mmCIF file of C-alpha atoms in Angstrom:
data_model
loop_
_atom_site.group_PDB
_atom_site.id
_atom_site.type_symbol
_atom_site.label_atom_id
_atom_site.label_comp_id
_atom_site.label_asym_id
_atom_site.label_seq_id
_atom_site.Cartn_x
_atom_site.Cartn_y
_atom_site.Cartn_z
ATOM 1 C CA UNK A 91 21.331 149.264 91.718
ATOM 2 C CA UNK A 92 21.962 153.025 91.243
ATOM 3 C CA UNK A 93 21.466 156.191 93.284
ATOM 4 C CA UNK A 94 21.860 159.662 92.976
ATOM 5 C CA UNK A 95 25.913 159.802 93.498
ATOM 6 C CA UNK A 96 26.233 156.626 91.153
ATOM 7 C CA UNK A 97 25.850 153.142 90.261
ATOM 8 C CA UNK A 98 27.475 149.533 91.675
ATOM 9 C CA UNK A 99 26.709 147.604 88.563
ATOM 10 C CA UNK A 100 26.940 143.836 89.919
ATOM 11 C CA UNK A 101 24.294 141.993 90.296
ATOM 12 C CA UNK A 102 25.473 140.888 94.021
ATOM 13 C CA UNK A 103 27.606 144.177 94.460
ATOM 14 C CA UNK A 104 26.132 145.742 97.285
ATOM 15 C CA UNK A 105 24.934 142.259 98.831
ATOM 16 C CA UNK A 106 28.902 141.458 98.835
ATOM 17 C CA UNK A 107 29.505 144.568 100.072
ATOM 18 C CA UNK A 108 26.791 144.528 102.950
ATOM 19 C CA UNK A 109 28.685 141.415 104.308
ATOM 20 C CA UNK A 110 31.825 142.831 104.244
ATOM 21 C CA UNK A 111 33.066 144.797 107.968
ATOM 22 C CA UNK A 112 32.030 148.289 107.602
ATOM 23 C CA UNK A 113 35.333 149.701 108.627
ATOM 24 C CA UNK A 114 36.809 148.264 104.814
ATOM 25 C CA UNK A 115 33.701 148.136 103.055
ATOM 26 C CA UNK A 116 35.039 151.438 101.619
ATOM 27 C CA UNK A 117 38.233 150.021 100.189
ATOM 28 C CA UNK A 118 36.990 146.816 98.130
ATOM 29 C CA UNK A 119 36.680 147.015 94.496
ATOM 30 C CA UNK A 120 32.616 147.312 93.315
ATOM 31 C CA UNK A 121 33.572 146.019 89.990
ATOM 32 C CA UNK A 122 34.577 142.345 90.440
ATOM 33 C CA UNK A 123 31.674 140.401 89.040
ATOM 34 C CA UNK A 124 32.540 142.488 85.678
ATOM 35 C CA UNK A 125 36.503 142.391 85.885
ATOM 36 C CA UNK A 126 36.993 138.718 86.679
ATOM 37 C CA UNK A 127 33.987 137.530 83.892
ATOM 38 C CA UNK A 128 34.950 136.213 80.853
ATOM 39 C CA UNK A 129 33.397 139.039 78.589
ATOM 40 C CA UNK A 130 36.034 141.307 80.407
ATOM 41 C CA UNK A 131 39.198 138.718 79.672
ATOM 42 C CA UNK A 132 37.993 139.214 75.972
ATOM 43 C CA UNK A 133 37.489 142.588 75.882
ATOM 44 C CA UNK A 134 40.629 143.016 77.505
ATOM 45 C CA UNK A 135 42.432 141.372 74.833
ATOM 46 C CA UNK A 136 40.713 142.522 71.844
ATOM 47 C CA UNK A 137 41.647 145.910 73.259
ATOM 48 C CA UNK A 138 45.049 145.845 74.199
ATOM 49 C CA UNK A 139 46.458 147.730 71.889
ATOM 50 C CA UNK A 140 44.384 150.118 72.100
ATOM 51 C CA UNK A 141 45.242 149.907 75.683
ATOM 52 C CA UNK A 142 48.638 149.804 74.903
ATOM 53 C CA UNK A 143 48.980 152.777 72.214
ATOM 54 C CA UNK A 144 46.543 155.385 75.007
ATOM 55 C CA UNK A 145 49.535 154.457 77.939
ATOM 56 C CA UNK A 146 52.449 155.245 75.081
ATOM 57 C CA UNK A 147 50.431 158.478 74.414
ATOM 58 C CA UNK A 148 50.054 159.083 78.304
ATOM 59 C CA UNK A 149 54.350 158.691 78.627
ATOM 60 C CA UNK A 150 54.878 160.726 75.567
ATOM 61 C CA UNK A 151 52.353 163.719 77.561
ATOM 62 C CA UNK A 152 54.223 163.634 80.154
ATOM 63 C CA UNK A 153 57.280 164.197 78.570
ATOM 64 C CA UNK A 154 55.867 166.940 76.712
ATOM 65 C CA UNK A 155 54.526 168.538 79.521
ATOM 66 C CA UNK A 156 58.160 167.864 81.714
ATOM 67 C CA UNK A 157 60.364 169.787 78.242
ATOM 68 C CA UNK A 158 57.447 172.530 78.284
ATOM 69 C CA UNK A 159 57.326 173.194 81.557
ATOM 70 C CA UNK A 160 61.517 173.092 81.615
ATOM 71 C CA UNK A 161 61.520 175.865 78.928
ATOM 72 C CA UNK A 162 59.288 177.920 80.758
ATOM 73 C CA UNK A 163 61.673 177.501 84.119
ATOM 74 C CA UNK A 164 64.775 177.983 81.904
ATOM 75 C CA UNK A 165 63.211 181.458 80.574
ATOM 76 C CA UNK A 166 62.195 182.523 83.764
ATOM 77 C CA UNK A 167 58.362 181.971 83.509
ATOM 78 C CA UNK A 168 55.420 181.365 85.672
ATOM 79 C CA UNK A 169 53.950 178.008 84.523
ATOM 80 C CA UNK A 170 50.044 179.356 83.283
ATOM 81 C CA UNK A 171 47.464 177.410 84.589
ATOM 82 C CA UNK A 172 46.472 176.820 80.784
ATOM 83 C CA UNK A 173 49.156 174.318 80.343
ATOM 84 C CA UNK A 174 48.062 172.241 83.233
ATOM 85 C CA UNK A 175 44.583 172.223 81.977
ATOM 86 C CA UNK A 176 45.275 171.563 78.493
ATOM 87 C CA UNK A 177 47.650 168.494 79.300
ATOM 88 C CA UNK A 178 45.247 167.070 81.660
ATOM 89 C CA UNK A 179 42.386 167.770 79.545
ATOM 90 C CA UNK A 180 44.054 165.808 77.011
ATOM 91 C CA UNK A 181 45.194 163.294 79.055
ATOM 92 C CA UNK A 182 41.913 162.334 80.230
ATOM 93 C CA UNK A 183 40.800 162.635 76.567
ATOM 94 C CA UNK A 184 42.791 159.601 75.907
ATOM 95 C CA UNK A 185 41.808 158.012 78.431
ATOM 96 C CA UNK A 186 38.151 157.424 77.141
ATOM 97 C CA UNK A 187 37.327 160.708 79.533
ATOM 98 C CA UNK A 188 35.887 162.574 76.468
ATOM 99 C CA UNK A 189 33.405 164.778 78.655
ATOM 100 C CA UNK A 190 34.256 166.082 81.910
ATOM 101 C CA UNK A 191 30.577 166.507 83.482
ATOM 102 C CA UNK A 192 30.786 169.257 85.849
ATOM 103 C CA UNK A 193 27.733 170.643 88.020
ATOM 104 C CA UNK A 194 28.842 173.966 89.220
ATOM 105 C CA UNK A 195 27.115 174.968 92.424
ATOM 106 C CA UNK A 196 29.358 178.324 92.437
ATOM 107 C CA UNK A 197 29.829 181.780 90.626
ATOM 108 C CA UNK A 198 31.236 182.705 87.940
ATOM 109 C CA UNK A 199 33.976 184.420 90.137
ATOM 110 C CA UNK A 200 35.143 181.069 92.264
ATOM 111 C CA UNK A 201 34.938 179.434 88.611
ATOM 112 C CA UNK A 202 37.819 182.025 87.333
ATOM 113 C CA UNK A 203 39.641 182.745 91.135
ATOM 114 C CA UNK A 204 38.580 179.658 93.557
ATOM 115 C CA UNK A 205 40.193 179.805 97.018
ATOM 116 C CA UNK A 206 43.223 179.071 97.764
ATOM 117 C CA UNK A 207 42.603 175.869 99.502
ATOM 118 C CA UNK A 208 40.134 173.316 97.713
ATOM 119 C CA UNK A 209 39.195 169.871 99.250
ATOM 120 C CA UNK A 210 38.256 167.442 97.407
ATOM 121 C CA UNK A 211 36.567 163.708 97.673
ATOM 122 C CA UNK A 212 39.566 161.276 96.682
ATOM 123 C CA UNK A 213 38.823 157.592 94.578
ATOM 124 C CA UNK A 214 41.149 157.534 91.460
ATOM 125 C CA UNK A 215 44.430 159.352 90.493
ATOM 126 C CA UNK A 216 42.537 159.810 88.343
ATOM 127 C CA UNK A 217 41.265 163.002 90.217
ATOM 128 C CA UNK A 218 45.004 164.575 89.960
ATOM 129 C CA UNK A 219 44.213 165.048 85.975
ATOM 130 C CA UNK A 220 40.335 166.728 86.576
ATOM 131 C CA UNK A 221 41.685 168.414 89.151
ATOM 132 C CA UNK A 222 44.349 169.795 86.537
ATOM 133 C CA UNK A 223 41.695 170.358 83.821
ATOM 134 C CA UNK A 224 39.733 172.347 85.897
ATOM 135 C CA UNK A 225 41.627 174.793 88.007
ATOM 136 C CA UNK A 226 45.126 174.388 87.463
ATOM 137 C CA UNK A 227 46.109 174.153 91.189
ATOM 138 C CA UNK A 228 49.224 172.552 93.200
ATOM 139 C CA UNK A 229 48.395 169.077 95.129
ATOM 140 C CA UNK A 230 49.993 167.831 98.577
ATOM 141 C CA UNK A 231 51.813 164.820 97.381
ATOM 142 C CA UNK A 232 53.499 162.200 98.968
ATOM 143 C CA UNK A 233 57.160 162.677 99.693
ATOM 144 C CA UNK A 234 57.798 159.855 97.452
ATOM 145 C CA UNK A 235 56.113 161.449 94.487
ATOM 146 C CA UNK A 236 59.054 164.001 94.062
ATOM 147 C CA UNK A 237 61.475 160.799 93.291
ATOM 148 C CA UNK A 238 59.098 159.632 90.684
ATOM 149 C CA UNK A 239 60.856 159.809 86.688
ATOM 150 C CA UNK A 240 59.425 163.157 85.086
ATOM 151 C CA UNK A 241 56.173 162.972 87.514
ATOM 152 C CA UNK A 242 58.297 164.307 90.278
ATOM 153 C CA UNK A 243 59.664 167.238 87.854
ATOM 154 C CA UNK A 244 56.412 167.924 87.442
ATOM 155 C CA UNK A 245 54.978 168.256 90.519
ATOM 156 C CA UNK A 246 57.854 170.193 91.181
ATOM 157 C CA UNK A 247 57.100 172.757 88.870
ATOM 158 C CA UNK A 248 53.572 173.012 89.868
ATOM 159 C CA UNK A 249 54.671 173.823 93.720
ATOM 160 C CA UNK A 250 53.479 171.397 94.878
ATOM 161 C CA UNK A 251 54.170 170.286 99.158
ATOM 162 C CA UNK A 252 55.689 166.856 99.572
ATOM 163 C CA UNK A 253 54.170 165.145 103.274
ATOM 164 C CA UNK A 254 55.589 161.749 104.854
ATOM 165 C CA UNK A 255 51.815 160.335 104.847
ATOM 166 C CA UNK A 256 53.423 157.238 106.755
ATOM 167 C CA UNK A 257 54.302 158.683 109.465
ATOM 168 C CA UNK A 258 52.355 157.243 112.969
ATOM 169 C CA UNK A 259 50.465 159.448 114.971
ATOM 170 C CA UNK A 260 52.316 161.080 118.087
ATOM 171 C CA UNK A 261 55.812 161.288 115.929
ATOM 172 C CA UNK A 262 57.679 164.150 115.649
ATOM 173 C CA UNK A 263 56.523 167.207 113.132
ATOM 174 C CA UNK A 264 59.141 167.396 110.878
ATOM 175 C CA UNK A 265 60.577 164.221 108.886
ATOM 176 C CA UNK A 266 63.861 163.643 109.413
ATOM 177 C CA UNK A 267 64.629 166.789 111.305
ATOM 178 C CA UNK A 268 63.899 169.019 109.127
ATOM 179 C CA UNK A 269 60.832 168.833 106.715
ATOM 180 C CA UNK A 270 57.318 170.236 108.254
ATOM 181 C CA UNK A 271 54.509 168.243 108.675
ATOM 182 C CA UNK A 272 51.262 168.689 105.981
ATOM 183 C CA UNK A 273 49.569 170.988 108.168
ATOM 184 C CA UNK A 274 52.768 173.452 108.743
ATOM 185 C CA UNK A 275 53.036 173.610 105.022
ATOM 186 C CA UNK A 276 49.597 173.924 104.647
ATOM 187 C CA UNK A 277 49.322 177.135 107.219
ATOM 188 C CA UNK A 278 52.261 178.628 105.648
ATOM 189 C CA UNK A 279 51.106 178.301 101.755
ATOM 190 C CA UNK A 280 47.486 179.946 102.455
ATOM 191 C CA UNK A 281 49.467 182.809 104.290
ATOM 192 C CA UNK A 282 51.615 183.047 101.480
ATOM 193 C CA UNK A 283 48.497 183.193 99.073
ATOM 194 C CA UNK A 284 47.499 186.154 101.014
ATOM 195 C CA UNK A 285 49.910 187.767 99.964
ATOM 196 C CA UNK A 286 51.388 186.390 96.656
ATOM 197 C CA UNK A 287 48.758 185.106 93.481
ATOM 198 C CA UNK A 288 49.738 181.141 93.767
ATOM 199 C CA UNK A 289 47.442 178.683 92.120
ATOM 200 C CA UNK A 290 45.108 177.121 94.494
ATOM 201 C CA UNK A 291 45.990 174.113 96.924
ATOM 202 C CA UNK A 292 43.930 170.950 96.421
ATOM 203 C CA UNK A 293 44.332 168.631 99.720
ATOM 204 C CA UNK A 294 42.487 165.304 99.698
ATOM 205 C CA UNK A 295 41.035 164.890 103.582
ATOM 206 C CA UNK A 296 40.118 161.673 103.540
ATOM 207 C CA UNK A 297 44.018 161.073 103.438
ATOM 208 C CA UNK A 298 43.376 157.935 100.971
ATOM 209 C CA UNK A 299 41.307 156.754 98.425
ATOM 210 C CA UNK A 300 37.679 154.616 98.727
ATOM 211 C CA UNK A 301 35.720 152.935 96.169
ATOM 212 C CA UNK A 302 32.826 156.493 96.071
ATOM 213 C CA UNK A 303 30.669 154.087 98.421
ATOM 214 C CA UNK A 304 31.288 156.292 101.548
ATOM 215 C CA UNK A 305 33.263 159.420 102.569
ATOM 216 C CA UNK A 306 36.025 159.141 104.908
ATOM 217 C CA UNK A 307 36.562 161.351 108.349
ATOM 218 C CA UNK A 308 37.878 164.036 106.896
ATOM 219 C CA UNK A 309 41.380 164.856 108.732
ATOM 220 C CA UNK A 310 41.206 168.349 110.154
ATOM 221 C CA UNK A 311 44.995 170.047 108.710
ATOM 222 C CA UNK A 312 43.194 171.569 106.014
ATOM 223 C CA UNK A 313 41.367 173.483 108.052
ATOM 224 C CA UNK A 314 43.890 174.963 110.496
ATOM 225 C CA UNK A 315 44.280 178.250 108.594
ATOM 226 C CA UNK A 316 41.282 179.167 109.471
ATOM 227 C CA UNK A 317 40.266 180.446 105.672
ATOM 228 C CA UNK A 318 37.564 179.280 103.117
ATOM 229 C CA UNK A 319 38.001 176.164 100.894
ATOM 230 C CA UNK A 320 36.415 174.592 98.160
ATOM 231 C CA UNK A 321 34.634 171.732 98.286
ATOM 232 C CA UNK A 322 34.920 169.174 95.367
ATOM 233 C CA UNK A 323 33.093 166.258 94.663
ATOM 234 C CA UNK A 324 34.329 163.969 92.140
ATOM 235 C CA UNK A 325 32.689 159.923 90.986
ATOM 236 C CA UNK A 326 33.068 157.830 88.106
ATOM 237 C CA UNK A 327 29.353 156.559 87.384
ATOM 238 C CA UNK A 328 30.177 153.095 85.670
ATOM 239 C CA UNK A 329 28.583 149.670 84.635
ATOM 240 C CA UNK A 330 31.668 147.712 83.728
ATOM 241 C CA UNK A 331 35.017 148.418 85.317
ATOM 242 C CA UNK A 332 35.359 151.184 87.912
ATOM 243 C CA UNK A 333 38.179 153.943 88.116
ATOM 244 C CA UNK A 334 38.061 153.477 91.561
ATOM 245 C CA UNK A 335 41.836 152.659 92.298
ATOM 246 C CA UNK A 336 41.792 149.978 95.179
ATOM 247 C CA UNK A 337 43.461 146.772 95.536
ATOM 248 C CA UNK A 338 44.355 146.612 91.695
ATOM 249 C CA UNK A 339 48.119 148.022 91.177
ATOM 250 C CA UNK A 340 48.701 150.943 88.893
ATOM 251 C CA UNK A 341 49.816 149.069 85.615
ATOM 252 C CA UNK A 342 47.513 146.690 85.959
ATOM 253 C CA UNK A 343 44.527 149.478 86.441
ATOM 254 C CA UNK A 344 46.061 152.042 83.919
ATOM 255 C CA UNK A 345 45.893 148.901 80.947
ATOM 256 C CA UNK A 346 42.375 147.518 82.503
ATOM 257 C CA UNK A 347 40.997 151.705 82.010
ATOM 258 C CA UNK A 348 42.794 151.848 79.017
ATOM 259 C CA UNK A 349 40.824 149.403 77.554
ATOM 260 C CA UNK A 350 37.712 150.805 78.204
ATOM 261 C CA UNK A 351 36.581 152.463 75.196
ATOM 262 C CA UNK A 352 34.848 155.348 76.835
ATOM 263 C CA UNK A 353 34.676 156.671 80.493
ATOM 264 C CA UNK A 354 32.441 158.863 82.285
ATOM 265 C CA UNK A 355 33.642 161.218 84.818
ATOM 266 C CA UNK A 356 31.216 163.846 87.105
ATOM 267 C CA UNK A 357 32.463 166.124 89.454
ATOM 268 C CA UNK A 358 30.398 168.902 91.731
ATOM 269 C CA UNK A 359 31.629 172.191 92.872
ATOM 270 C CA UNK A 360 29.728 173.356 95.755
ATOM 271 C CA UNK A 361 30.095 177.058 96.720
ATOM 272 C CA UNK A 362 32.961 177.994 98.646
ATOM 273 C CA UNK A 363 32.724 177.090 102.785
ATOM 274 C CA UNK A 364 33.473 180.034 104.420
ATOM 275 C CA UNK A 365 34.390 178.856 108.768
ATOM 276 C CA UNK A 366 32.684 180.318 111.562
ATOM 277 C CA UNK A 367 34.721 182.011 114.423
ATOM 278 C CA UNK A 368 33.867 178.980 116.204
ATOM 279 C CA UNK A 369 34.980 176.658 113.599
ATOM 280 C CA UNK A 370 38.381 178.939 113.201
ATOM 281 C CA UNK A 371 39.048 178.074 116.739
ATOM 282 C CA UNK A 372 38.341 173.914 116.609
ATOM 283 C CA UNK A 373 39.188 173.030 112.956
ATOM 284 C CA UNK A 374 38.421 170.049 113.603
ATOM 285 C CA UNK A 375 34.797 171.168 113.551
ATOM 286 C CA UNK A 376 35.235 172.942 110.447
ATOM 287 C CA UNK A 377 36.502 169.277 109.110
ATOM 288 C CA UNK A 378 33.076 167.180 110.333
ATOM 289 C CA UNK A 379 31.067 170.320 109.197
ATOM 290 C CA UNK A 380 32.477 170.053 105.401
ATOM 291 C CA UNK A 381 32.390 166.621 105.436
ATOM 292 C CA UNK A 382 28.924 166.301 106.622
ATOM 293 C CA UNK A 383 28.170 168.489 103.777
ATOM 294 C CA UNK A 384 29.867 166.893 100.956
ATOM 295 C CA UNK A 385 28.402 163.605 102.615
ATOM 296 C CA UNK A 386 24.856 165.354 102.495
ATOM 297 C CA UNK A 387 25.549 166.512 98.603
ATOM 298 C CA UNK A 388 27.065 163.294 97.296
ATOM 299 C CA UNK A 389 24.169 161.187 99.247
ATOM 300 C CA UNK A 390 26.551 159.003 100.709
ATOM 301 C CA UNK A 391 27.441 157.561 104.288
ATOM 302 C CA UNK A 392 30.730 158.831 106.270
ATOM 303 C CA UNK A 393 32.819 155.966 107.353
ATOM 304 C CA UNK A 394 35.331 156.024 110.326
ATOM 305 C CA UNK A 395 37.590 153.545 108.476
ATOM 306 C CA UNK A 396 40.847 155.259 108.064
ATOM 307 C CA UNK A 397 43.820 153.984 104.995
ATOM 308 C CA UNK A 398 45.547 152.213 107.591
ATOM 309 C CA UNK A 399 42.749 149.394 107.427
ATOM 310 C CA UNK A 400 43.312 149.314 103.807
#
């Protein structure tokens, strides 16, 4: 069965998926016919090292990219957007991602100077690295991120804003006393942009991943500054195993990708969504506006399943 935004490859896929609730029908993997066959148990194993020698060239990338972007601290540089893009590029290279499809629905001027806030659809980590390859921008991470071995020196280095995501609704703005919440930081970076040249801020709405069946609610904190964003629309088209990351852990989806000989990535740009007055006042408005457009663009349902159902 396939559609504009892509395919579900299994045979029952979207009859399993139809009987599922529709609140987590967004989080279940579209791949398991394929992953849990015997022609995948094979190919796994034929592949491995494959698998294995493309994750020992991921570590020793990262590594690089940590010493590189160290010297460049150490000599009192500005990390270029170039080196983010090359080492993602790279990355995603070999990864089986040798083409990065990407449908730009923009000018040329938002191709070389975007916005300072872009929001993007969110299935894979996999988005982290195209989002790398093709603007160079900061992320807001999870506080946890910046304890992470060399990934948290990285994301350091790209200025990137660490949020508690697990904190409940109604608590307290700042995480243990002292560390704003996502949309404080968010407010405060696109003022500072005003001001400064920072690369831009990519800020995942949904607030989780999904499978690319359905678009989440989009949360409304990166809208509260009021300014234009970027919308970003990014799918994995596949017929064996999906990129998707849900309910597999990351080792055991890095090796499963890994083996995949080749990988297809395709990710739309749409023109820059500049707020109404009206929309500056309710950003929450703003937030079911761009989602309704992305929804619109990508062909695909919203869903009001939030990650806590995951």
């Amino acid at each position: 069965t396939q559609s504009t935004w892509g395919h579900i490859s299994l045979q029952s896929g979207k009859h399993a998926m139809s009987a599922l609730p529709e609140r987590i029908a967004a989080f279940v993997r579209t791949d398991s016919a394929y992953r849990n066959s015997a022609r995948a148990l094979v190919q796994r194993t034929l592949l491995f090292p494959l698998a294995a020698f493309r994750v020992a060239c991921l570590v020793a990338l990262a590594v690089g990219l940590f010493v590189c972007l160290r010297l460049l601290r150490a000599f009192g540089l500005e990390t270029p957007a170039l080196v983010q893009k090359v080492a993602a590029r790279t990355a995603l290279f070999v990864l089986g991602f040798f083409r990065v499809e990407v449908d730009w629905r923009c000018g040329p001027s938002v191709r070389r100077s975007p916005p300072c806030l872009i929001v993007s659809s969110h299935t894979s980590y996999l988005d982290v690295l195209v989002h790398m390859a093709l603007f160079g921008p900061s992320f807001v991470a999870k506080a946890a991120t910046r304890h992470v071995p060399v990934i948290g020196r990285i994301t350091e280095e790209m200025r990137c804003l660490y949020v508690n995501v697990e904190r409940s609704p109604g608590a307290p703005s700042a995480v243990s006393g002292d560390r704003p919440s996502a949309t404080e930081q968010i407010v405060a970076r696109s003022r500072a942009a005003q001001r400064a040249p920072l690369p831009p801020l990519v800020i995942f709405p949904e607030g989780t991943t999904t499978n690319g069946t359905a678009l989440l609610r989009f949360r409304s904190g990166a809208f509260v500054p009021g300014v234009a964003v970027l919308p970003v629309l990014i799918r994995y088209p596949h017929e064996r195993f999906s990129p998707a990351w849900e309910t597999l852990g990351f080792v055991t989806h890095l090796f499963c990708l890994a083996s995949q000989i080749t990988s297809r990535v395709v990710v739309t740009v749409l023109a820059p969504y500049v707020p109404s007055p009206d929309e500056v006042r309710r950003p929450e408005l703003c937030a079911a506006n761009v989602c309704a457009l992305m929804a619109r663009t990508a062909e695909l349902p919203v869903s009001d399943a939030t990650r806590h159902e995951k």
